[in-house]
Amino acid sequence: MSLRGRRVVVGVSGGIAAYKAVEVCRRLFDAGAYVIPVLTDDALRFVGVLTFSALASEPAHTSLWDDPLPSPHTTIGRSADLVVVAPATARLLGRYAAGISDDLLTATLLATSAPVLVCPAMHTEMWEHAAVTENLATLRRRGVHVLEPGDGALASGDVGKGRMREPAEIVAEAARILDSRQGDLAGLRVVVSAGGTREPIDPVRYIGNRSSGKQGYAIAHAAAARGAIVTLVSTVGLRAPESAVVTRVNTAAEMHDAMIAVAGAADVIVMAAAVADFRPAAVASSKIKKDGATPQVVLEPTVDILAALGAAKRPGQVIVGFAAETDDLEAHARGKLARKNLDLIVANDVSAPGVGFEHDTNAVTIFAADGSASTIGLSSKDAIATAVLDAARTCLAATLSARAANG
Ligand code: C5P
């Protein structure tokens, strides 16, 4: 439904996967989209303009200079509901990230305010090059959606990562992006921390905890599906939303720095990570041997990230903490809510069966700063994620209506 009647520009740059862009156009067209192909000069070395013109909703555009449209460099991008670049070569990504608009496709990308989905395709060596990694990070930071390539056969008989995703997946992602634009968190920046921190004792050992990161990732996925721009700060490598910017960390100190770096711009911060409260005061520089005396590990407190975020909270920002408790749930949770200047705290009794760490289910009570509380009985972590975001959305309502009033 989300594609019906929507204007989708399909940008095609010069890689062998350009032949698959023909099917992307066709599928978008069949789903009811108005499809506008824009091909680079290099794309035309792989595929013919007539093929795209025949399958799309209007003749393919190829040139800044010889196009029937007035000012094609801005007209096409301005009228788009979505721009999909498939394939996106390393060169195209580099020009886009650097803002070099030297052909119709890059000009369209710079002129559009519509969401953009890039589908990279290139040889593995190029995909792994730091320049490509950094260009993609830049684009992601600016809100560009990236559908990462898969593993498989590449041009010239090579096999590896860099193969453009299949047309059906690209069209599904395009539909998801357009759907999420209509979601109730559309355009809001949601930062989620997930997983347990690891505090090193020596180069091979650490003090950790049993957090799997599942609840944090469920919140990240639910937020992305509702249109939020999601940043994940995580200690684990679970599957993240395609559109999320992910920062991997290990220690509480690293998580603190990563969270502080992104917190200022966040509308909602969900601190689902299980952060160590103590860390070894000194980290041995080489592996501690068992044939010596039994070592004593002296601990020192870590920084309380959530308290720091709460202290720096800006008006209108919503901060959500978690509290894993084994007794006196409400008193402890409400104490933390007040002490850390939170809007919501999601409390769970981790001693109950099926609740909390490592499970796929959870049961929580969400306490709000206004004194209200809602209890969600044993449910999937996805259902808990929805409830947490609903509660955050309620807290944000005042900010959102103020924004709407200001246009
Ligand atoms: O005080 P307590 O550790 O129980 O609070 C739990 C909440 O505080 C969680 O949201 C957790 O992510 C956060 N926290 C933190 N930094 C710490 C310890 C906990 O941000 N050092």
Coordinates of C-alpha atoms and ligand atoms in Angstrom, one line a residue:
M1 CA 0.0 0.0 0.0
S2 CA 2.8 2.4 0.9
L3 CA 4.2 2.4 -2.7
R4 CA 0.9 3.1 -4.4
G5 CA 1.0 6.6 -6.0
R6 CA 4.3 7.5 -4.5
R7 CA 7.0 9.1 -6.7
V8 CA 10.1 6.9 -6.5
V9 CA 13.3 7.9 -8.3
V10 CA 15.5 4.9 -9.1
G11 CA 19.1 6.0 -9.4
V12 CA 21.4 3.6 -11.2
S13 CA 25.2 4.0 -11.1
G14 CA 27.7 2.0 -13.1
G15 CA 28.2 -1.5 -11.8
I16 CA 27.3 -4.9 -13.2
A17 CA 24.3 -5.0 -10.8
A18 CA 22.7 -2.3 -12.9
Y19 CA 20.9 -5.0 -14.8
K20 CA 19.0 -5.9 -11.6
A21 CA 17.8 -2.3 -11.3
V22 CA 15.6 -3.0 -14.2
E23 CA 13.7 -5.5 -12.0
V24 CA 13.7 -3.0 -9.1
C25 CA 11.9 -0.5 -11.5
R26 CA 9.4 -3.1 -12.6
R27 CA 8.5 -4.3 -9.1
L28 CA 8.1 -0.7 -7.9
F29 CA 5.9 0.0 -10.9
D30 CA 3.8 -3.2 -10.3
A31 CA 3.4 -2.1 -6.7
G32 CA 1.7 1.1 -8.0
A33 CA 4.6 3.6 -7.6
Y34 CA 5.3 6.3 -10.2
V35 CA 8.9 5.3 -11.1
I36 CA 11.5 7.8 -12.4
P37 CA 14.8 6.3 -13.5
V38 CA 18.0 8.4 -13.4
L39 CA 21.0 6.7 -14.9
T40 CA 24.7 7.8 -14.7
D41 CA 27.0 7.7 -17.7
D42 CA 28.7 4.7 -16.3
A43 CA 25.4 2.9 -15.8
L44 CA 24.7 3.3 -19.5
R45 CA 27.8 1.2 -20.2
F46 CA 26.0 -1.7 -18.5
V47 CA 22.4 -1.2 -19.4
G48 CA 20.4 0.5 -22.1
V49 CA 18.2 3.6 -21.5
L50 CA 15.4 2.1 -23.5
T51 CA 15.0 -0.8 -21.2
F52 CA 14.3 1.5 -18.2
S53 CA 12.2 3.9 -20.3
A54 CA 10.0 0.9 -21.3
L55 CA 9.5 -0.4 -17.8
A56 CA 9.2 2.8 -15.7
S57 CA 6.5 5.4 -15.6
E58 CA 8.4 8.0 -17.7
P59 CA 11.5 8.0 -20.0
A60 CA 14.8 7.5 -18.1
H61 CA 16.8 10.6 -17.3
T62 CA 20.5 10.6 -18.0
S63 CA 21.9 14.1 -18.4
L64 CA 22.0 17.4 -16.6
W65 CA 22.1 19.2 -20.0
D66 CA 19.9 17.4 -22.5
D67 CA 16.7 16.8 -20.4
P68 CA 13.3 18.0 -21.4
L69 CA 12.5 19.1 -17.8
P70 CA 13.3 22.6 -16.8
S71 CA 16.2 22.5 -14.2
P72 CA 16.3 18.8 -14.1
H73 CA 19.1 18.9 -11.4
T74 CA 16.5 20.0 -8.8
T75 CA 13.1 19.2 -10.3
I76 CA 13.5 15.4 -10.1
G77 CA 14.7 15.4 -6.5
R78 CA 12.3 17.9 -5.2
S79 CA 9.2 16.0 -6.5
A80 CA 10.4 12.6 -5.2
D81 CA 8.8 10.8 -2.2
L82 CA 11.8 8.4 -2.1
V83 CA 15.1 8.0 -3.9
V84 CA 16.5 4.5 -4.3
V85 CA 20.1 4.2 -5.6
A86 CA 20.6 0.6 -6.9
P87 CA 23.4 -0.2 -7.4
A88 CA 25.3 2.4 -5.5
T89 CA 29.0 2.1 -6.5
A90 CA 31.9 3.1 -4.3
R91 CA 32.4 6.2 -6.6
L92 CA 28.7 7.2 -6.4
L93 CA 28.8 6.9 -2.5
G94 CA 32.0 8.9 -2.5
R95 CA 30.6 11.7 -4.6
Y96 CA 27.4 11.8 -2.6
A97 CA 29.2 11.9 0.8
A98 CA 31.4 14.6 -0.5
G99 CA 28.6 16.6 -1.9
I100 CA 30.0 16.5 -5.5
S101 CA 27.0 17.0 -7.7
D102 CA 28.6 16.6 -11.1
D103 CA 25.9 14.6 -12.8
L104 CA 22.1 14.3 -12.8
L105 CA 21.9 11.6 -10.1
T106 CA 24.2 13.2 -7.6
A107 CA 22.5 16.6 -8.2
T108 CA 19.2 14.8 -7.6
L109 CA 20.5 13.4 -4.3
L110 CA 21.6 16.8 -3.1
A111 CA 18.4 18.5 -4.1
T112 CA 16.0 16.1 -2.5
S113 CA 14.5 16.2 0.9
A114 CA 12.9 12.8 0.5
P115 CA 14.4 9.8 2.2
V116 CA 17.2 8.1 0.3
L117 CA 18.0 4.4 0.2
V118 CA 21.3 3.4 -1.1
C119 CA 22.0 -0.2 -2.1
P120 CA 25.8 -0.6 -2.4
A121 CA 27.3 -3.1 -4.8
M122 CA 31.0 -3.6 -5.3
H123 CA 33.9 -6.0 -5.0
T124 CA 34.7 -7.1 -1.4
E125 CA 38.1 -5.3 -1.3
M126 CA 36.3 -2.0 -2.2
W127 CA 33.5 -2.7 0.2
E128 CA 36.0 -3.1 3.0
H129 CA 38.1 -0.1 2.1
A130 CA 38.1 2.6 4.9
A131 CA 37.0 5.2 2.4
V132 CA 33.8 3.4 1.6
T133 CA 33.2 2.6 5.3
E134 CA 33.7 6.3 6.2
N135 CA 31.6 7.6 3.4
L136 CA 28.7 5.3 4.4
A137 CA 29.1 6.3 8.0
T138 CA 28.8 10.0 6.9
L139 CA 25.7 9.2 4.8
R140 CA 24.1 7.3 7.7
R141 CA 24.7 10.1 10.1
R142 CA 22.8 12.4 7.7
G143 CA 19.9 10.0 7.7
V144 CA 20.5 8.1 4.5
H145 CA 19.2 4.5 4.6
V146 CA 21.7 1.8 3.6
L147 CA 20.7 -1.7 2.5
E148 CA 24.0 -3.4 3.0
P149 CA 25.2 -5.9 0.3
G150 CA 25.1 -9.6 0.9
D151 CA 27.6 -12.4 0.3
G152 CA 27.6 -14.1 -3.1
A153 CA 28.8 -14.2 -6.6
L154 CA 30.3 -10.9 -7.8
A155 CA 31.5 -9.9 -11.3
S156 CA 34.5 -11.6 -12.7
G157 CA 33.7 -14.9 -10.9
D158 CA 34.7 -13.6 -7.5
V159 CA 32.7 -14.6 -4.4
G160 CA 32.3 -12.5 -1.3
K161 CA 30.5 -9.6 0.4
G162 CA 29.5 -6.8 -2.0
R163 CA 26.7 -8.4 -3.9
M164 CA 23.7 -6.0 -4.2
R165 CA 20.6 -7.2 -2.4
E166 CA 17.9 -8.8 -4.5
P167 CA 15.3 -6.5 -6.1
A168 CA 12.5 -8.0 -3.9
E169 CA 14.4 -7.0 -0.8
I170 CA 15.1 -3.5 -2.1
V171 CA 11.5 -2.9 -2.9
A172 CA 10.4 -4.3 0.5
E173 CA 12.9 -1.9 2.2
A174 CA 11.6 1.0 0.1
A175 CA 8.1 0.2 1.2
R176 CA 9.2 0.0 4.8
I177 CA 10.8 3.4 4.6
L178 CA 7.7 5.0 3.1
D179 CA 5.6 3.2 5.8
S180 CA 7.8 4.4 8.6
R181 CA 7.5 8.0 7.4
Q182 CA 3.9 7.7 8.4
G183 CA 4.8 6.2 11.7
D184 CA 4.0 8.0 15.0
L185 CA 7.8 8.5 15.7
A186 CA 8.6 9.7 12.2
G187 CA 11.7 11.9 12.2
L188 CA 12.3 11.7 15.9
R189 CA 15.8 10.8 17.1
V190 CA 15.8 7.8 19.4
V191 CA 19.1 6.6 21.0
V192 CA 19.1 3.1 22.6
S193 CA 21.9 1.5 24.6
A194 CA 21.9 -2.3 24.6
G195 CA 23.8 -5.3 26.1
G196 CA 26.0 -5.7 29.1
T197 CA 29.3 -3.9 29.5
R198 CA 32.6 -5.8 29.9
E199 CA 35.2 -4.4 32.3
P200 CA 38.7 -5.8 31.7
I201 CA 40.7 -7.5 34.4
D202 CA 43.6 -8.3 32.1
P203 CA 43.9 -8.7 28.3
V204 CA 41.8 -11.9 28.3
R205 CA 39.4 -11.6 31.2
Y206 CA 36.6 -9.3 32.1
I207 CA 33.8 -8.7 34.6
G208 CA 30.5 -8.9 32.7
N209 CA 26.9 -9.6 33.2
R210 CA 24.1 -11.7 31.7
S211 CA 22.5 -9.1 29.6
S212 CA 21.9 -10.3 26.0
G213 CA 20.9 -7.0 24.5
K214 CA 17.6 -8.5 23.2
Q215 CA 15.3 -5.9 24.9
G216 CA 17.4 -3.0 23.7
Y217 CA 17.4 -4.3 20.1
A218 CA 13.7 -5.0 20.2
I219 CA 13.2 -1.3 21.2
A220 CA 15.6 -0.2 18.4
H221 CA 13.6 -2.3 15.8
A222 CA 10.2 -1.1 17.0
A223 CA 11.4 2.6 17.0
A224 CA 12.8 2.3 13.4
A225 CA 9.5 0.6 12.3
R226 CA 7.6 3.6 13.7
G227 CA 9.8 6.0 11.7
A228 CA 12.4 7.0 14.3
I229 CA 15.9 7.8 13.3
V230 CA 17.7 5.2 15.5
T231 CA 21.1 5.2 17.0
L232 CA 22.2 2.1 18.9
V233 CA 25.1 2.0 21.3
S234 CA 25.7 -1.6 21.9
T235 CA 28.1 -4.2 23.3
V236 CA 26.6 -7.1 21.3
G237 CA 26.4 -7.9 17.6
L238 CA 22.7 -8.7 17.1
R239 CA 20.9 -7.8 13.9
A240 CA 20.2 -4.0 14.0
P241 CA 17.6 -2.1 12.0
E242 CA 19.0 -1.4 8.5
S243 CA 18.5 2.3 9.0
A244 CA 20.2 2.4 12.5
V245 CA 23.6 3.9 13.1
V246 CA 25.4 1.4 15.4
T247 CA 28.3 2.2 17.7
R248 CA 30.0 -0.9 19.3
V249 CA 31.5 -0.5 22.7
N250 CA 32.8 -2.7 25.5
T251 CA 33.2 -0.8 28.7
A252 CA 31.0 1.5 30.8
A253 CA 33.5 4.3 30.0
E254 CA 33.3 3.7 26.3
M255 CA 29.5 3.5 26.5
H256 CA 29.5 6.8 28.4
D257 CA 31.5 8.6 25.8
A258 CA 29.4 7.1 22.9
M259 CA 26.1 8.1 24.6
I260 CA 27.2 11.6 25.5
A261 CA 28.3 12.1 21.9
V262 CA 24.8 11.4 20.5
A263 CA 22.6 12.4 23.5
G264 CA 22.4 16.1 22.7
A265 CA 20.4 15.6 19.5
A266 CA 18.2 12.8 20.8
D267 CA 14.5 13.3 21.4
V268 CA 14.3 10.0 23.3
I269 CA 17.1 8.1 25.1
V270 CA 16.4 4.5 26.2
M271 CA 19.1 3.2 28.5
A272 CA 18.4 -0.5 28.2
A273 CA 22.0 -1.6 28.6
A274 CA 23.2 -3.4 31.8
V275 CA 26.1 -1.2 32.8
A276 CA 28.7 -2.5 35.3
D277 CA 28.5 -0.6 38.6
F278 CA 32.2 -1.4 39.4
R279 CA 35.3 -2.1 37.4
P280 CA 38.8 -3.3 38.3
A281 CA 40.7 -0.3 39.6
A282 CA 43.8 -1.5 37.7
V283 CA 43.9 -3.6 34.5
A284 CA 46.9 -6.0 34.3
S285 CA 48.8 -5.4 31.1
S286 CA 49.6 -9.1 30.6
K287 CA 47.5 -12.2 31.4
I288 CA 47.5 -13.0 35.1
K289 CA 49.1 -16.4 35.7
K290 CA 47.5 -19.0 37.8
D291 CA 50.8 -20.2 39.3
G292 CA 51.3 -17.0 41.2
A293 CA 49.5 -16.0 44.4
T294 CA 45.7 -15.8 44.2
P295 CA 45.1 -12.3 42.8
Q296 CA 42.9 -9.8 44.5
V297 CA 40.8 -7.7 42.1
V298 CA 40.2 -4.3 43.7
L299 CA 37.1 -2.6 42.2
E300 CA 36.2 1.1 41.8
P301 CA 32.8 2.6 40.7
T302 CA 32.1 3.2 37.1
V303 CA 30.5 6.4 35.9
D304 CA 26.6 6.3 36.1
I305 CA 25.8 7.1 32.4
L306 CA 22.1 7.5 33.0
A307 CA 22.6 9.9 35.9
A308 CA 24.9 12.0 33.6
L309 CA 22.3 12.0 30.8
G310 CA 19.6 12.9 33.3
A311 CA 21.7 15.8 34.6
A312 CA 22.3 17.1 31.1
K313 CA 18.7 16.6 29.9
R314 CA 17.4 19.4 27.7
P315 CA 13.7 20.5 27.8
G316 CA 11.4 18.2 25.9
Q317 CA 13.9 15.3 25.9
V318 CA 12.5 12.0 27.2
I319 CA 14.9 9.7 29.1
V320 CA 14.0 6.2 29.9
G321 CA 16.0 4.0 32.3
F322 CA 15.7 0.3 33.2
A323 CA 15.8 -1.2 36.7
A324 CA 16.5 -4.9 37.2
E325 CA 15.4 -5.6 40.8
T326 CA 15.0 -8.7 42.9
D327 CA 13.1 -7.1 45.8
D328 CA 11.0 -4.0 46.7
L329 CA 10.6 -3.2 43.0
E330 CA 8.5 -0.1 43.2
A331 CA 10.5 1.7 45.9
H332 CA 13.8 1.0 44.2
A333 CA 12.5 1.9 40.7
R334 CA 10.9 5.1 41.8
G335 CA 14.0 6.1 43.8
K336 CA 16.1 5.7 40.6
L337 CA 13.6 7.6 38.5
A338 CA 13.8 10.6 40.8
R339 CA 17.6 10.4 41.5
K340 CA 18.6 10.2 37.8
N341 CA 16.1 12.8 36.6
L342 CA 14.2 10.3 34.3
D343 CA 10.8 10.5 32.7
L344 CA 10.2 6.8 32.8
I345 CA 11.7 3.7 34.4
V346 CA 11.1 0.2 33.2
A347 CA 11.3 -2.1 36.2
N348 CA 11.5 -5.8 36.1
D349 CA 11.7 -8.4 38.8
V350 CA 14.6 -10.5 37.4
S351 CA 14.0 -13.2 40.0
A352 CA 10.7 -14.1 38.4
P353 CA 10.6 -17.0 35.8
G354 CA 10.9 -15.9 32.1
V355 CA 11.8 -12.4 33.0
G356 CA 14.8 -10.2 32.1
F357 CA 18.2 -11.4 31.2
E358 CA 18.7 -13.8 28.2
H359 CA 14.9 -14.6 27.9
D360 CA 12.8 -13.8 24.9
T361 CA 10.1 -12.7 27.2
N362 CA 9.9 -10.0 29.9
A363 CA 7.3 -8.7 32.4
V364 CA 7.7 -5.1 33.5
T365 CA 6.1 -2.1 35.2
I366 CA 6.7 1.2 33.7
F367 CA 6.8 4.0 36.3
A368 CA 6.4 7.6 35.0
A369 CA 7.7 10.8 36.6
D370 CA 4.1 12.0 36.9
G371 CA 3.4 9.2 39.4
S372 CA 1.5 6.9 37.0
A373 CA 2.5 3.3 36.4
S374 CA 1.5 0.5 34.0
T375 CA 2.2 -3.1 34.3
I376 CA 2.8 -5.4 31.3
G377 CA 2.5 -9.1 32.2
L378 CA 4.8 -11.8 30.7
S379 CA 5.1 -10.8 27.0
S380 CA 7.6 -10.9 24.2
K381 CA 10.3 -8.4 24.3
D382 CA 8.8 -6.9 21.1
A383 CA 5.5 -6.3 22.9
I384 CA 7.4 -4.7 25.9
A385 CA 9.3 -2.5 23.3
T386 CA 6.0 -1.3 21.9
A387 CA 4.7 -0.5 25.4
V388 CA 8.0 1.4 26.3
L389 CA 7.8 3.5 23.1
D390 CA 4.1 4.2 23.7
A391 CA 4.9 5.5 27.1
A392 CA 7.8 7.6 25.7
R393 CA 5.5 8.9 23.0
T394 CA 3.0 10.0 25.6
C395 CA 5.7 11.9 27.5
L396 CA 6.8 13.5 24.2
A397 CA 3.2 14.5 23.3
A398 CA 3.6 18.0 24.8
T399 CA 6.8 18.6 22.8
L400 CA 5.2 17.3 19.6
S401 CA 2.1 19.4 19.8
A402 CA 4.2 22.5 20.5
R403 CA 6.3 21.7 17.4
A404 CA 3.1 21.2 15.3
A405 CA 1.8 24.5 16.6
N406 CA 5.0 26.2 15.5
G407 CA 4.6 24.7 12.0
Ligands
C5P1 O1 21.0 2.2 39.5 P1 20.9 1.1 38.6 O2 22.2 0.6 38.0 O3 20.0 0.0 39.0 O4 20.1 1.8 37.4 C1 19.8 1.1 36.2 C2 19.7 2.0 35.1 O5 20.9 2.8 35.1 C3 19.8 1.3 33.7 O6 19.0 2.0 32.8 C4 21.2 1.3 33.4 O7 21.4 1.3 31.9 C5 21.7 2.6 33.9 N1 23.1 2.6 34.4 C6 24.0 3.5 33.8 N2 25.3 3.6 34.3 C7 25.7 2.8 35.3 C8 24.8 1.9 35.9 C9 23.5 1.9 35.4 O8 23.6 4.2 32.9 N3 27.0 2.9 35.7

